[in-house]
Amino acid sequence: MKRYKLYKKVKPVYCNFEELLANIVLPLVIASYISYPILYFFGTQSAIIFNVFLSLSANYFHKGLKSYLPIFNNNDLGFRPSLSWFCSFIIIFIVLLIADFGFYLLVLYQKKNEFNIFHFYSWLGILFGLPLLYYTLKLGQYYFVKKYQDLEFINIVLAVNYDLNLFLAINNIQFVNTANRKSSDIKITNNIRSYSQKEFMAVKTKSRHYYINKEGFREMVQIPFNADTVLLSWFSYVENKYYEIEIPFPFKKFIEEQQKCSIDKFKVFRGRETKPLYLHLYLNGGFKFFYKDIILIDSPENKEGEINEEEKKMKFGMIY
């Protein structure tokens, strides 16, 4: 199977200040105010022991805190549960120590009349500056990646419709630039309900026509610039056939319909409304791509693709 550089959607940097206040700031303030009398009356060692206990408790009981440490909950990174738990404990413990350091400076001033201005401003810089720096870097990273993607991919609505006599399940729609291996990553989230062939034929005619006429997919997708190939695969329940097609995609013609006499990728499809790109699927593996009433691809018939019974059952729920 060929490997492509799939489009990766970047999520905007989002900070819910109410959740941040409830899950991080308020518990941290309460913990620090409890640590203050411990520091004053029992000393630094007792405060450290208290923070260890508090870190263990927060790591175990404070479930809302886990959402702010998503890296350790990402199974793709291969973190073991024990390692994830230990790392999150260390982070919580360090944050508590940093917060308590301000009260430690206050205790020194109250008991020994000592005040180190450098330590005080360093503490303020770490406590407030690091979170702000982290947020700024994440925001900058988001805009950098988004800018890059705007120059490398086209954002357009893709609408998929079925022939009136066809009942199917889409497996894959993929636009590929074979030169640089960039590819769309279209998630078929609105696929129509799957039936076995026997179940579908047993469905009442009215219900059957409802599903047949239902638009299978309509979402914003990303097509790489200069995409020269489109990959399609779907299963037709009515025909009991699986189709898998690879066909050239006329990107230049597609762009010219959007902006006549120009294929400047820095201007096309940015900051303006565009009409959907339509894909219509027919019997016998036929399909059409058209945009603004201009047919881009017209393939009336295609050969059946190969698929074994196990894959058919797993992907399309075929039961005989």
Coordinates of C-alpha atoms in Angstrom, one line a residue:
M1 CA 0.0 0.0 0.0
K2 CA 1.3 3.4 -1.0
R3 CA 2.1 5.9 1.8
Y4 CA 1.1 9.5 1.5
K5 CA 1.6 12.6 3.7
L6 CA -1.9 13.0 4.9
Y7 CA -3.4 16.4 5.7
K8 CA -3.5 16.9 9.4
K9 CA -6.1 19.2 10.8
V10 CA -4.8 21.6 13.4
K11 CA -7.1 22.7 16.2
P12 CA -7.1 26.3 17.2
V13 CA -5.5 27.1 20.5
Y14 CA -8.3 27.2 23.0
C15 CA -8.3 28.1 26.6
N16 CA -11.4 28.0 28.7
F17 CA -10.7 30.4 31.5
E18 CA -13.5 29.2 33.7
E19 CA -12.2 25.6 33.5
L20 CA -8.7 26.8 34.1
L21 CA -9.8 28.8 37.1
A22 CA -11.8 25.9 38.6
N23 CA -9.3 23.0 37.8
I24 CA -5.9 24.7 38.1
V25 CA -5.8 28.2 39.6
L26 CA -8.2 27.8 42.5
P27 CA -6.9 24.5 43.7
L28 CA -3.3 25.8 43.4
V29 CA -4.2 28.9 45.5
I30 CA -5.9 26.9 48.1
A31 CA -2.9 24.5 48.3
S32 CA -0.5 27.4 48.6
Y33 CA -2.5 29.0 51.4
I34 CA -2.5 25.7 53.3
S35 CA 1.3 25.4 52.7
Y36 CA 1.9 28.8 54.2
P37 CA 1.2 28.0 57.9
I38 CA 3.0 24.7 57.4
L39 CA 6.1 26.6 56.2
Y40 CA 5.8 29.1 58.9
F41 CA 5.3 26.8 61.9
F42 CA 6.9 23.5 60.8
G43 CA 9.5 24.4 58.2
T44 CA 10.5 23.6 54.6
Q45 CA 10.7 19.8 55.1
S46 CA 7.2 19.5 56.3
A47 CA 5.9 21.6 53.4
I48 CA 7.7 19.3 50.9
I49 CA 6.1 16.2 52.5
F50 CA 2.7 17.9 52.4
N51 CA 3.2 18.7 48.7
V52 CA 4.2 15.1 48.0
F53 CA 1.0 14.0 49.6
L54 CA -1.0 16.6 47.8
S55 CA 0.5 15.7 44.4
L56 CA -0.3 12.0 44.9
S57 CA -3.9 12.8 45.8
A58 CA -4.4 15.3 42.9
N59 CA -2.8 12.8 40.5
Y60 CA -5.2 10.1 41.6
F61 CA -8.5 11.9 42.4
H62 CA -8.4 15.1 40.3
K63 CA -9.6 13.8 36.9
G64 CA -10.1 17.3 35.5
L65 CA -6.4 17.8 35.8
K66 CA -5.7 15.0 33.2
S67 CA -7.1 17.1 30.4
Y68 CA -4.3 19.6 30.9
L69 CA -1.7 16.9 30.5
P70 CA -2.9 15.4 27.2
I71 CA 0.6 14.2 26.1
F72 CA 0.6 11.5 28.8
N73 CA -2.9 10.3 27.7
N74 CA -1.8 9.9 24.1
N75 CA -1.5 6.1 23.4
D76 CA 0.2 6.8 20.1
L77 CA 3.3 8.1 21.9
G78 CA 3.7 4.7 23.7
F79 CA 3.6 6.0 27.3
R80 CA 3.0 3.2 29.8
P81 CA 0.3 3.9 32.4
S82 CA 2.9 3.7 35.2
L83 CA 5.3 6.1 33.4
S84 CA 2.4 8.5 32.6
W85 CA 1.3 8.5 36.2
F86 CA 4.8 9.2 37.5
C87 CA 5.4 12.0 35.0
S88 CA 2.1 13.7 35.8
F89 CA 2.9 13.4 39.5
I90 CA 6.3 15.0 39.0
I91 CA 4.8 17.9 37.0
I92 CA 2.1 18.5 39.7
F93 CA 4.8 18.4 42.5
I94 CA 7.0 20.9 40.7
V95 CA 4.1 23.3 40.1
L96 CA 3.2 23.1 43.8
L97 CA 6.8 23.8 44.8
I98 CA 7.0 26.8 42.4
A99 CA 3.8 28.2 43.8
D100 CA 4.9 27.7 47.4
F101 CA 8.3 29.4 46.8
G102 CA 6.5 32.7 47.0
F103 CA 5.2 31.9 50.5
Y104 CA 8.7 30.7 51.4
L105 CA 10.1 34.1 50.5
L106 CA 7.3 35.7 52.6
V107 CA 8.2 33.5 55.6
L108 CA 11.9 34.5 55.3
Y109 CA 10.9 38.1 55.3
Q110 CA 8.6 37.8 58.3
K111 CA 11.0 35.7 60.4
K112 CA 14.4 37.0 59.4
N113 CA 13.6 40.2 57.6
E114 CA 15.3 38.9 54.5
F115 CA 14.0 39.8 51.0
N116 CA 15.8 38.9 47.8
I117 CA 14.4 41.0 45.0
F118 CA 16.0 38.7 42.3
H119 CA 14.4 35.6 43.7
F120 CA 11.1 37.3 44.0
Y121 CA 11.0 38.5 40.4
S122 CA 12.4 35.2 39.2
W123 CA 9.5 33.5 41.0
L124 CA 7.0 35.8 39.4
G125 CA 8.5 35.2 36.0
I126 CA 8.4 31.4 36.3
L127 CA 4.9 31.3 37.8
F128 CA 3.2 33.6 35.3
G129 CA 5.7 34.0 32.5
L130 CA 6.2 30.3 31.6
P131 CA 2.4 29.6 31.1
L132 CA 2.1 32.8 29.0
L133 CA 5.2 31.8 27.0
Y134 CA 3.8 28.3 26.4
Y135 CA 0.4 29.7 25.3
T136 CA 2.2 32.2 23.0
L137 CA 4.3 29.4 21.4
K138 CA 1.3 27.2 20.9
L139 CA -0.6 30.1 19.3
G140 CA 2.4 30.8 17.0
Q141 CA 2.7 27.2 16.1
Y142 CA -1.0 27.0 15.2
Y143 CA -0.8 30.1 12.9
F144 CA 2.4 28.8 11.3
V145 CA 1.0 25.4 10.5
K146 CA -2.3 26.9 9.3
K147 CA -0.5 29.4 7.0
Y148 CA 1.5 26.5 5.6
Q149 CA -1.6 24.4 5.0
D150 CA -3.4 27.3 3.3
L151 CA -0.6 27.5 0.8
E152 CA -0.5 23.7 0.2
F153 CA -4.1 22.7 0.4
I154 CA -7.5 23.9 -1.0
N155 CA -10.4 24.1 1.3
I156 CA -13.7 23.2 -0.4
V157 CA -17.0 21.5 0.3
L158 CA -17.2 18.0 -1.1
A159 CA -20.8 16.7 -1.6
V160 CA -21.4 13.0 -2.5
N161 CA -24.6 11.8 -4.0
Y162 CA -25.8 8.4 -5.0
D163 CA -27.7 7.1 -8.0
L164 CA -31.4 6.6 -7.3
N165 CA -31.0 2.8 -7.9
L166 CA -27.9 2.5 -5.8
F167 CA -27.4 1.7 -2.1
L168 CA -23.8 1.8 -1.0
A169 CA -21.2 2.5 1.6
I170 CA -18.2 4.7 0.8
N171 CA -14.9 3.4 2.0
N172 CA -12.4 6.0 0.7
I173 CA -12.2 9.3 -1.1
Q174 CA -8.6 10.6 -1.5
F175 CA -7.0 13.3 -3.6
V176 CA -3.3 12.9 -4.1
N177 CA -0.4 14.9 -5.4
T178 CA 1.9 12.0 -6.5
A179 CA 4.9 14.4 -7.0
N180 CA 5.2 15.4 -3.4
R181 CA 3.0 12.6 -1.9
K182 CA 0.7 15.0 -0.2
S183 CA -2.8 13.7 0.2
S184 CA -6.2 14.7 1.6
D185 CA -7.5 12.8 4.7
I186 CA -11.2 12.7 4.3
K187 CA -13.1 11.0 7.1
I188 CA -16.4 9.5 5.9
T189 CA -18.4 10.4 9.0
N190 CA -21.8 10.7 7.4
N191 CA -22.0 7.3 5.6
I192 CA -25.4 5.8 5.3
R193 CA -26.6 3.0 7.4
S194 CA -25.2 -0.4 6.5
Y195 CA -27.4 -3.4 5.8
S196 CA -26.7 -6.9 4.7
Q197 CA -28.1 -7.6 1.2
K198 CA -30.9 -9.7 2.6
E199 CA -31.8 -7.0 5.2
F200 CA -31.8 -4.3 2.6
M201 CA -34.1 -6.2 0.2
A202 CA -36.5 -6.8 3.1
V203 CA -36.7 -3.1 4.0
K204 CA -40.0 -1.5 3.0
T205 CA -39.9 0.4 -0.3
K206 CA -40.5 3.8 1.3
S207 CA -37.6 3.4 3.8
R208 CA -35.4 2.0 1.1
H209 CA -36.0 5.1 -1.1
Y210 CA -35.2 7.3 1.9
Y211 CA -31.8 5.8 2.3
I212 CA -31.2 5.7 -1.4
N213 CA -31.8 9.4 -1.8
K214 CA -30.0 10.4 1.3
E215 CA -26.8 12.5 0.7
G216 CA -24.0 10.3 1.8
F217 CA -21.4 13.0 2.6
R218 CA -21.2 16.8 2.6
E219 CA -18.3 18.4 4.5
M220 CA -15.3 20.7 4.1
V221 CA -12.3 18.8 2.8
Q222 CA -8.7 19.7 1.9
I223 CA -7.3 18.9 -1.5
P224 CA -3.5 19.3 -2.1
F225 CA -2.5 21.8 -4.7
N226 CA -1.7 20.2 -8.1
A227 CA -3.4 17.0 -7.0
D228 CA -3.2 14.7 -10.1
T229 CA -4.9 11.5 -8.8
V230 CA -8.1 10.7 -7.0
L231 CA -8.6 7.3 -5.2
L232 CA -12.2 6.1 -4.7
S233 CA -13.6 2.9 -3.2
W234 CA -17.1 1.9 -2.2
F235 CA -19.4 -1.1 -1.8
S236 CA -22.6 -1.4 -3.7
Y237 CA -25.1 -3.4 -1.7
V238 CA -27.6 -3.6 -4.6
E239 CA -25.0 -5.1 -6.9
N240 CA -23.0 -6.8 -4.2
K241 CA -19.9 -5.4 -5.7
Y242 CA -16.8 -3.6 -4.4
Y243 CA -15.3 -0.8 -6.5
E244 CA -11.7 0.5 -6.1
I245 CA -10.6 3.1 -8.6
E246 CA -7.5 5.2 -9.2
I247 CA -7.9 7.9 -11.9
P248 CA -6.2 11.1 -12.9
F249 CA -7.7 14.3 -11.5
P250 CA -7.8 17.4 -13.7
F251 CA -6.6 19.9 -11.1
K252 CA -5.8 22.7 -13.6
K253 CA -9.3 22.6 -15.1
F254 CA -10.7 22.5 -11.6
I255 CA -8.8 25.7 -10.6
E256 CA -9.6 27.5 -13.8
E257 CA -13.3 27.2 -13.1
Q258 CA -12.7 28.9 -9.8
Q259 CA -10.6 31.7 -11.0
K260 CA -10.3 32.1 -14.7
C261 CA -6.9 32.7 -16.3
S262 CA -5.0 32.1 -13.0
I263 CA -3.7 29.2 -11.0
D264 CA -2.0 31.4 -8.4
K265 CA -2.2 29.1 -5.3
F266 CA -1.7 32.1 -3.0
K267 CA -5.1 33.6 -4.1
V268 CA -7.3 30.7 -5.1
F269 CA -9.9 29.5 -2.6
R270 CA -8.8 31.9 0.2
G271 CA -11.2 34.3 1.9
R272 CA -14.1 33.7 -0.4
E273 CA -17.2 31.5 -0.7
T274 CA -16.8 28.6 -3.2
K275 CA -19.4 26.2 -4.6
P276 CA -19.2 22.6 -3.6
L277 CA -17.3 20.0 -5.6
Y278 CA -19.8 17.2 -6.4
L279 CA -19.1 13.5 -6.7
H280 CA -22.0 11.4 -8.1
L281 CA -21.9 7.6 -7.9
Y282 CA -23.8 5.3 -10.2
L283 CA -24.4 1.7 -10.9
N284 CA -21.6 -0.4 -12.5
G285 CA -18.9 1.6 -10.7
G286 CA -19.7 4.8 -12.7
F287 CA -19.1 8.2 -11.2
K288 CA -18.8 11.9 -12.1
F289 CA -16.9 14.8 -10.6
F290 CA -18.4 18.1 -11.5
Y291 CA -17.9 21.7 -10.3
K292 CA -20.1 24.7 -11.2
D293 CA -21.9 22.6 -13.8
I294 CA -18.6 21.7 -15.5
I295 CA -17.9 18.0 -15.6
L296 CA -14.3 17.3 -14.5
I297 CA -14.4 13.5 -14.6
D298 CA -16.9 11.3 -16.3
S299 CA -16.3 7.6 -15.9
P300 CA -19.5 5.8 -16.7
E301 CA -18.3 2.3 -15.9
N302 CA -15.5 0.6 -13.9
K303 CA -14.4 -2.9 -13.2
E304 CA -15.2 -4.6 -9.9
G305 CA -12.4 -4.4 -7.3
E306 CA -11.0 -7.3 -5.3
I307 CA -12.1 -7.8 -1.7
N308 CA -12.2 -11.0 0.4
E309 CA -15.2 -12.0 2.4
E310 CA -13.5 -11.2 5.8
E311 CA -12.8 -7.6 4.7
K312 CA -16.3 -7.3 3.3
K313 CA -17.8 -8.4 6.5
M314 CA -15.6 -6.2 8.7
K315 CA -15.9 -3.0 6.6
F316 CA -19.4 -3.2 5.3
G317 CA -21.2 -5.6 7.6
M318 CA -22.1 -8.1 4.9
I319 CA -23.9 -11.1 6.4
Y320 CA -25.2 -13.9 4.2

